[in-house]
């Protein structure tokens, strides 16, 4: 598909009307950071395709323009694969939903351009959704009804729940995201990217080292923990022991804040989301914590925890079904689109 960037673009009002006649198949487009994703899901929650491609920098951290180039190169392939897997024609799609933020500007614009090009060329309504809220609402597909979300990804570390017409951030990192922290440690220890899964494989112990445990009220800090872990490695502790201790501390901090959010809100469901939620030890800790509290734990499959187009499509559908009114704003990306900026009119 040819990508067209448009300045001073006007929202075609006639496309809004079609959204009132949704018949059921939604296309979701994700591009906030490393991952380009194209998902197709029905209004009954049946996933027809979940295509993803992750940009992996040759060295160092993510370069936004290179990630965006990766996305524009791979979107045409992902679209093709998704439609083939779902055995659908583009004209059978009734809504296009894309992540309008938060995220990296060039990456967001690439996804938005792909979404617009697809929607306009087929006359399908377009909705722009919040990426973090999508991580929470995919938990509803797993059976949750009003959960606390423990959202642990590369850039984001937040504990989110619904209260008074908004998704509120009950706690978050005050420095780096947990995944970016793990990636940074891994890079400095020469393990390559992404670091989280590599750390998980090595984290065998046997010793639990004394490392910073930084929970401040409902917020967390990971930077000092990562630096201290690197010093332990430099001072001769084994990589197995250091990675084990690093995981234990980082995940215990996260689960502590999530547990306190459950206690404050009185909610009885926890959902895990974000790439770090693929980690088996984190999944185990969250399961133990929720069992001890007598609340339910919903852990989406790994391909729904990481960034993906399915969750974006699902949220777009829920919003439109819940009478969210598509406006011109839906066409604008928003790099700093915080979770609590979203007016939740669809619940
Ligand atoms: P967001 O835009 O939501 O911040 P992201 O671009 O960071 O997302 P995700 O796919 O949600 O993308 O998460 C990627 C992060 O997840 C990376 O930091 C990676 O190291 C981490 N991660 C992936 N698998 C694991 C794992 N098994 N254990 C720990 N961390 C993991
Ligand atoms: Fe994410």
mmCIF file of N, CA and C in Angstrom, residues 23-101:
data_model
loop_
_atom_site.group_PDB
_atom_site.id
_atom_site.type_symbol
_atom_site.label_atom_id
_atom_site.label_comp_id
_atom_site.label_asym_id
_atom_site.label_seq_id
_atom_site.Cartn_x
_atom_site.Cartn_y
_atom_site.Cartn_z
ATOM 1 N N UNK A 23 -21.369 -4.084 11.155
ATOM 2 C CA UNK A 23 -21.873 -5.440 11.134
ATOM 3 C C UNK A 23 -20.925 -6.412 11.784
ATOM 4 N N UNK A 24 -19.735 -6.051 12.069
ATOM 5 C CA UNK A 24 -19.000 -6.960 12.958
ATOM 6 C C UNK A 24 -17.523 -7.236 12.751
ATOM 7 N N UNK A 25 -16.858 -6.789 11.737
ATOM 8 C CA UNK A 25 -15.431 -7.154 11.653
ATOM 9 C C UNK A 25 -14.573 -5.894 11.723
ATOM 10 N N UNK A 26 -13.644 -5.912 12.649
ATOM 11 C CA UNK A 26 -12.875 -4.708 12.943
ATOM 12 C C UNK A 26 -11.399 -4.949 12.638
ATOM 13 N N UNK A 27 -10.785 -3.935 12.014
ATOM 14 C CA UNK A 27 -9.346 -3.978 11.729
ATOM 15 C C UNK A 27 -8.650 -3.074 12.748
ATOM 16 N N UNK A 28 -7.630 -3.589 13.431
ATOM 17 C CA UNK A 28 -6.902 -2.799 14.427
ATOM 18 C C UNK A 28 -5.457 -2.616 14.002
ATOM 19 N N UNK A 29 -4.959 -1.386 14.150
ATOM 20 C CA UNK A 29 -3.592 -1.076 13.710
ATOM 21 C C UNK A 29 -2.792 -0.490 14.861
ATOM 22 N N UNK A 30 -1.654 -1.112 15.143
ATOM 23 C CA UNK A 30 -0.792 -0.692 16.250
ATOM 24 C C UNK A 30 0.570 -0.265 15.706
ATOM 25 N N UNK A 31 1.078 0.875 16.221
ATOM 26 C CA UNK A 31 2.408 1.317 15.773
ATOM 27 C C UNK A 31 3.030 2.306 16.755
ATOM 28 N N UNK A 32 2.701 2.180 18.060
ATOM 29 C CA UNK A 32 3.143 3.227 18.983
ATOM 30 C C UNK A 32 4.651 3.237 19.222
ATOM 31 N N UNK A 33 5.286 2.059 19.149
ATOM 32 C CA UNK A 33 6.732 2.014 19.430
ATOM 33 C C UNK A 33 7.418 0.975 18.536
ATOM 34 N N UNK A 34 7.976 -0.091 19.134
ATOM 35 C CA UNK A 34 8.744 -1.082 18.366
ATOM 36 C C UNK A 34 7.910 -1.909 17.392
ATOM 37 N N UNK A 35 6.637 -2.105 17.740
ATOM 38 C CA UNK A 35 5.855 -3.119 17.033
ATOM 39 C C UNK A 35 4.870 -2.522 16.034
ATOM 40 N N UNK A 36 4.900 -3.067 14.813
ATOM 41 C CA UNK A 36 3.836 -2.792 13.849
ATOM 42 C C UNK A 36 2.887 -3.976 13.962
ATOM 43 N N UNK A 37 1.599 -3.693 14.143
ATOM 44 C CA UNK A 37 0.641 -4.782 14.316
ATOM 45 C C UNK A 37 -0.629 -4.537 13.522
ATOM 46 N N UNK A 38 -1.135 -5.611 12.926
ATOM 47 C CA UNK A 38 -2.419 -5.555 12.228
ATOM 48 C C UNK A 38 -3.258 -6.719 12.753
ATOM 49 N N UNK A 39 -4.388 -6.387 13.352
ATOM 50 C CA UNK A 39 -5.256 -7.428 13.908
ATOM 51 C C UNK A 39 -6.638 -7.349 13.296
ATOM 52 N N UNK A 40 -7.282 -8.501 13.215
ATOM 53 C CA UNK A 40 -8.678 -8.527 12.757
ATOM 54 C C UNK A 40 -9.485 -9.310 13.785
ATOM 55 N N UNK A 41 -10.559 -8.685 14.270
ATOM 56 C CA UNK A 41 -11.366 -9.297 15.328
ATOM 57 C C UNK A 41 -12.847 -9.049 15.038
ATOM 58 N N UNK A 42 -13.693 -9.988 15.422
ATOM 59 C CA UNK A 42 -15.129 -9.783 15.210
ATOM 60 C C UNK A 42 -15.743 -9.137 16.453
ATOM 61 N N UNK A 43 -16.956 -8.629 16.302
ATOM 62 C CA UNK A 43 -17.619 -7.994 17.445
ATOM 63 C C UNK A 43 -17.947 -9.008 18.539
ATOM 64 N N UNK A 44 -17.908 -10.297 18.216
ATOM 65 C CA UNK A 44 -18.110 -11.322 19.258
ATOM 66 C C UNK A 44 -16.800 -11.618 19.979
ATOM 67 N N UNK A 45 -15.717 -10.998 19.565
ATOM 68 C CA UNK A 45 -14.426 -11.216 20.220
ATOM 69 C C UNK A 45 -13.628 -12.356 19.621
ATOM 70 N N UNK A 46 -14.007 -12.824 18.433
ATOM 71 C CA UNK A 46 -13.242 -13.899 17.794
ATOM 72 C C UNK A 46 -12.060 -13.272 17.050
ATOM 73 N N UNK A 47 -10.871 -13.753 17.364
ATOM 74 C CA UNK A 47 -9.675 -13.190 16.727
ATOM 75 C C UNK A 47 -9.427 -13.926 15.412
ATOM 76 N N UNK A 48 -9.463 -13.191 14.310
ATOM 77 C CA UNK A 48 -9.293 -13.809 12.993
ATOM 78 C C UNK A 48 -7.833 -13.736 12.542
ATOM 79 N N UNK A 49 -7.108 -12.743 13.004
ATOM 80 C CA UNK A 49 -5.686 -12.669 12.694
ATOM 81 C C UNK A 49 -5.011 -11.681 13.638
ATOM 82 N N UNK A 50 -3.760 -11.965 13.980
ATOM 83 C CA UNK A 50 -2.987 -11.065 14.853
ATOM 84 C C UNK A 50 -1.561 -11.041 14.319
ATOM 85 N N UNK A 51 -1.295 -10.181 13.357
ATOM 86 C CA UNK A 51 0.019 -10.126 12.704
ATOM 87 C C UNK A 51 0.868 -9.045 13.348
ATOM 88 N N UNK A 52 2.120 -9.409 13.662
ATOM 89 C CA UNK A 52 3.004 -8.432 14.307
ATOM 90 C C UNK A 52 4.405 -8.518 13.720
ATOM 91 N N UNK A 53 5.091 -7.385 13.733
ATOM 92 C CA UNK A 53 6.502 -7.385 13.373
ATOM 93 C C UNK A 53 7.198 -6.367 14.263
ATOM 94 N N UNK A 54 8.277 -6.812 14.911
ATOM 95 C CA UNK A 54 8.954 -5.942 15.876
ATOM 96 C C UNK A 54 10.250 -5.401 15.283
ATOM 97 N N UNK A 55 10.446 -4.110 15.432
ATOM 98 C CA UNK A 55 11.699 -3.485 15.006
ATOM 99 C C UNK A 55 12.757 -3.761 16.080
ATOM 100 N N UNK A 56 13.872 -4.334 15.653
ATOM 101 C CA UNK A 56 14.957 -4.610 16.601
ATOM 102 C C UNK A 56 16.181 -3.811 16.166
ATOM 103 N N UNK A 57 16.575 -2.801 16.962
ATOM 104 C CA UNK A 57 17.716 -1.977 16.560
ATOM 105 C C UNK A 57 18.998 -2.799 16.504
ATOM 106 N N UNK A 58 19.865 -2.484 15.527
ATOM 107 C CA UNK A 58 21.122 -3.250 15.433
ATOM 108 C C UNK A 58 21.962 -3.065 16.678
ATOM 109 N N UNK A 59 22.008 -1.826 17.164
ATOM 110 C CA UNK A 59 22.652 -1.606 18.461
ATOM 111 C C UNK A 59 21.996 -0.419 19.147
ATOM 112 N N UNK A 60 22.161 -0.360 20.478
ATOM 113 C CA UNK A 60 21.598 0.749 21.239
ATOM 114 C C UNK A 60 20.090 0.662 21.346
ATOM 115 N N UNK A 61 19.500 1.808 21.722
ATOM 116 C CA UNK A 61 18.050 1.831 21.946
ATOM 117 C C UNK A 61 17.285 2.070 20.656
ATOM 118 N N UNK A 62 15.984 2.263 20.802
ATOM 119 C CA UNK A 62 15.112 2.447 19.635
ATOM 120 C C UNK A 62 15.350 3.834 19.016
ATOM 121 N N UNK A 63 15.482 3.859 17.689
ATOM 122 C CA UNK A 63 15.568 5.129 16.976
ATOM 123 C C UNK A 63 14.210 5.350 16.318
ATOM 124 N N UNK A 64 13.454 6.400 16.759
ATOM 125 C CA UNK A 64 12.071 6.529 16.298
ATOM 126 C C UNK A 64 11.912 6.510 14.785
ATOM 127 N N UNK A 65 12.798 7.209 14.044
ATOM 128 C CA UNK A 65 12.589 7.258 12.590
ATOM 129 C C UNK A 65 12.884 5.913 11.938
ATOM 130 N N UNK A 66 13.881 5.200 12.502
ATOM 131 C CA UNK A 66 14.151 3.872 11.928
ATOM 132 C C UNK A 66 13.020 2.899 12.227
ATOM 133 N N UNK A 67 12.473 3.012 13.433
ATOM 134 C CA UNK A 67 11.329 2.145 13.773
ATOM 135 C C UNK A 67 10.168 2.460 12.838
ATOM 136 N N UNK A 68 9.955 3.762 12.564
ATOM 137 C CA UNK A 68 8.858 4.157 11.673
ATOM 138 C C UNK A 68 9.088 3.603 10.265
ATOM 139 N N UNK A 69 10.360 3.609 9.836
ATOM 140 C CA UNK A 69 10.656 3.063 8.494
ATOM 141 C C UNK A 69 10.344 1.563 8.480
ATOM 142 N N UNK A 70 10.731 0.892 9.548
ATOM 143 C CA UNK A 70 10.397 -0.531 9.652
ATOM 144 C C UNK A 70 8.882 -0.731 9.524
ATOM 145 N N UNK A 71 8.130 0.119 10.216
ATOM 146 C CA UNK A 71 6.672 -0.048 10.194
ATOM 147 C C UNK A 71 6.114 0.193 8.786
ATOM 148 N N UNK A 72 6.610 1.262 8.119
ATOM 149 C CA UNK A 72 6.034 1.524 6.788
ATOM 150 C C UNK A 72 6.463 0.439 5.801
ATOM 151 N N UNK A 73 7.632 -0.155 6.022
ATOM 152 C CA UNK A 73 8.047 -1.274 5.148
ATOM 153 C C UNK A 73 7.223 -2.530 5.400
ATOM 154 N N UNK A 74 6.863 -2.757 6.672
ATOM 155 C CA UNK A 74 6.216 -4.042 6.980
ATOM 156 C C UNK A 74 4.683 -4.003 6.946
ATOM 157 N N UNK A 75 4.079 -2.811 7.062
ATOM 158 C CA UNK A 75 2.605 -2.771 7.075
ATOM 159 C C UNK A 75 1.968 -3.459 5.853
ATOM 160 N N UNK A 76 2.479 -3.197 4.652
ATOM 161 C CA UNK A 76 1.820 -3.855 3.501
ATOM 162 C C UNK A 76 1.826 -5.382 3.634
ATOM 163 N N UNK A 77 2.938 -5.931 4.122
ATOM 164 C CA UNK A 77 3.039 -7.388 4.294
ATOM 165 C C UNK A 77 2.071 -7.851 5.388
ATOM 166 N N UNK A 78 2.018 -7.096 6.482
ATOM 167 C CA UNK A 78 1.143 -7.481 7.603
ATOM 168 C C UNK A 78 -0.336 -7.428 7.180
ATOM 169 N N UNK A 79 -0.697 -6.396 6.426
ATOM 170 C CA UNK A 79 -2.080 -6.302 5.924
ATOM 171 C C UNK A 79 -2.402 -7.537 5.080
ATOM 172 N N UNK A 80 -1.498 -7.845 4.147
ATOM 173 C CA UNK A 80 -1.734 -8.999 3.261
ATOM 174 C C UNK A 80 -1.907 -10.280 4.058
ATOM 175 N N UNK A 81 -0.979 -10.498 4.987
ATOM 176 C CA UNK A 81 -1.030 -11.739 5.788
ATOM 177 C C UNK A 81 -2.322 -11.801 6.595
ATOM 178 N N UNK A 82 -2.708 -10.664 7.188
ATOM 179 C CA UNK A 82 -3.908 -10.652 8.032
ATOM 180 C C UNK A 82 -5.146 -11.002 7.207
ATOM 181 N N UNK A 83 -5.276 -10.377 6.032
ATOM 182 C CA UNK A 83 -6.468 -10.650 5.218
ATOM 183 C C UNK A 83 -6.471 -12.081 4.691
ATOM 184 N N UNK A 84 -5.264 -12.588 4.379
ATOM 185 C CA UNK A 84 -5.201 -13.988 3.925
ATOM 186 C C UNK A 84 -5.618 -14.921 5.054
ATOM 187 N N UNK A 85 -5.036 -14.708 6.226
ATOM 188 C CA UNK A 85 -5.339 -15.607 7.349
ATOM 189 C C UNK A 85 -6.826 -15.560 7.714
ATOM 190 N N UNK A 86 -7.399 -14.355 7.651
ATOM 191 C CA UNK A 86 -8.815 -14.217 8.023
ATOM 192 C C UNK A 86 -9.747 -14.612 6.877
ATOM 193 N N UNK A 87 -9.185 -14.858 5.706
ATOM 194 C CA UNK A 87 -9.973 -15.140 4.494
ATOM 195 C C UNK A 87 -11.034 -14.069 4.275
ATOM 196 N N UNK A 88 -10.596 -12.837 4.264
ATOM 197 C CA UNK A 88 -11.527 -11.714 4.110
ATOM 198 C C UNK A 88 -11.067 -10.793 2.996
ATOM 199 N N UNK A 89 -12.024 -10.019 2.499
ATOM 200 C CA UNK A 89 -11.702 -8.934 1.565
ATOM 201 C C UNK A 89 -11.758 -7.629 2.364
ATOM 202 N N UNK A 90 -10.973 -6.625 1.975
ATOM 203 C CA UNK A 90 -11.010 -5.352 2.708
ATOM 204 C C UNK A 90 -12.418 -4.781 2.839
ATOM 205 N N UNK A 91 -13.263 -4.996 1.833
ATOM 206 C CA UNK A 91 -14.609 -4.412 1.890
ATOM 207 C C UNK A 91 -15.471 -5.042 2.987
ATOM 208 N N UNK A 92 -15.010 -6.152 3.575
ATOM 209 C CA UNK A 92 -15.799 -6.789 4.643
ATOM 210 C C UNK A 92 -15.519 -6.182 6.026
ATOM 211 N N UNK A 93 -14.581 -5.253 6.077
ATOM 212 C CA UNK A 93 -14.262 -4.591 7.353
ATOM 213 C C UNK A 93 -15.284 -3.483 7.611
ATOM 214 N N UNK A 94 -15.769 -3.392 8.886
ATOM 215 C CA UNK A 94 -16.759 -2.354 9.154
ATOM 216 C C UNK A 94 -16.213 -1.194 9.980
ATOM 217 N N UNK A 95 -15.040 -1.364 10.572
ATOM 218 C CA UNK A 95 -14.450 -0.269 11.353
ATOM 219 C C UNK A 95 -12.932 -0.422 11.326
ATOM 220 N N UNK A 96 -12.227 0.698 11.176
ATOM 221 C CA UNK A 96 -10.764 0.682 11.299
ATOM 222 C C UNK A 96 -10.407 1.444 12.571
ATOM 223 N N UNK A 97 -9.608 0.802 13.428
ATOM 224 C CA UNK A 97 -9.210 1.421 14.683
ATOM 225 C C UNK A 97 -7.691 1.459 14.728
ATOM 226 N N UNK A 98 -7.111 2.575 15.111
ATOM 227 C CA UNK A 98 -5.647 2.624 15.225
ATOM 228 C C UNK A 98 -5.285 3.285 16.550
ATOM 229 N N UNK A 99 -4.049 3.040 17.012
ATOM 230 C CA UNK A 99 -3.583 3.616 18.273
ATOM 231 C C UNK A 99 -3.087 5.024 17.995
ATOM 232 N N UNK A 100 -3.779 6.030 18.567
ATOM 233 C CA UNK A 100 -3.349 7.411 18.279
ATOM 234 C C UNK A 100 -2.337 7.922 19.297
ATOM 235 N N UNK A 101 -2.064 7.154 20.351
ATOM 236 C CA UNK A 101 -1.044 7.527 21.328
ATOM 237 C C UNK A 101 -1.280 6.776 22.617
#
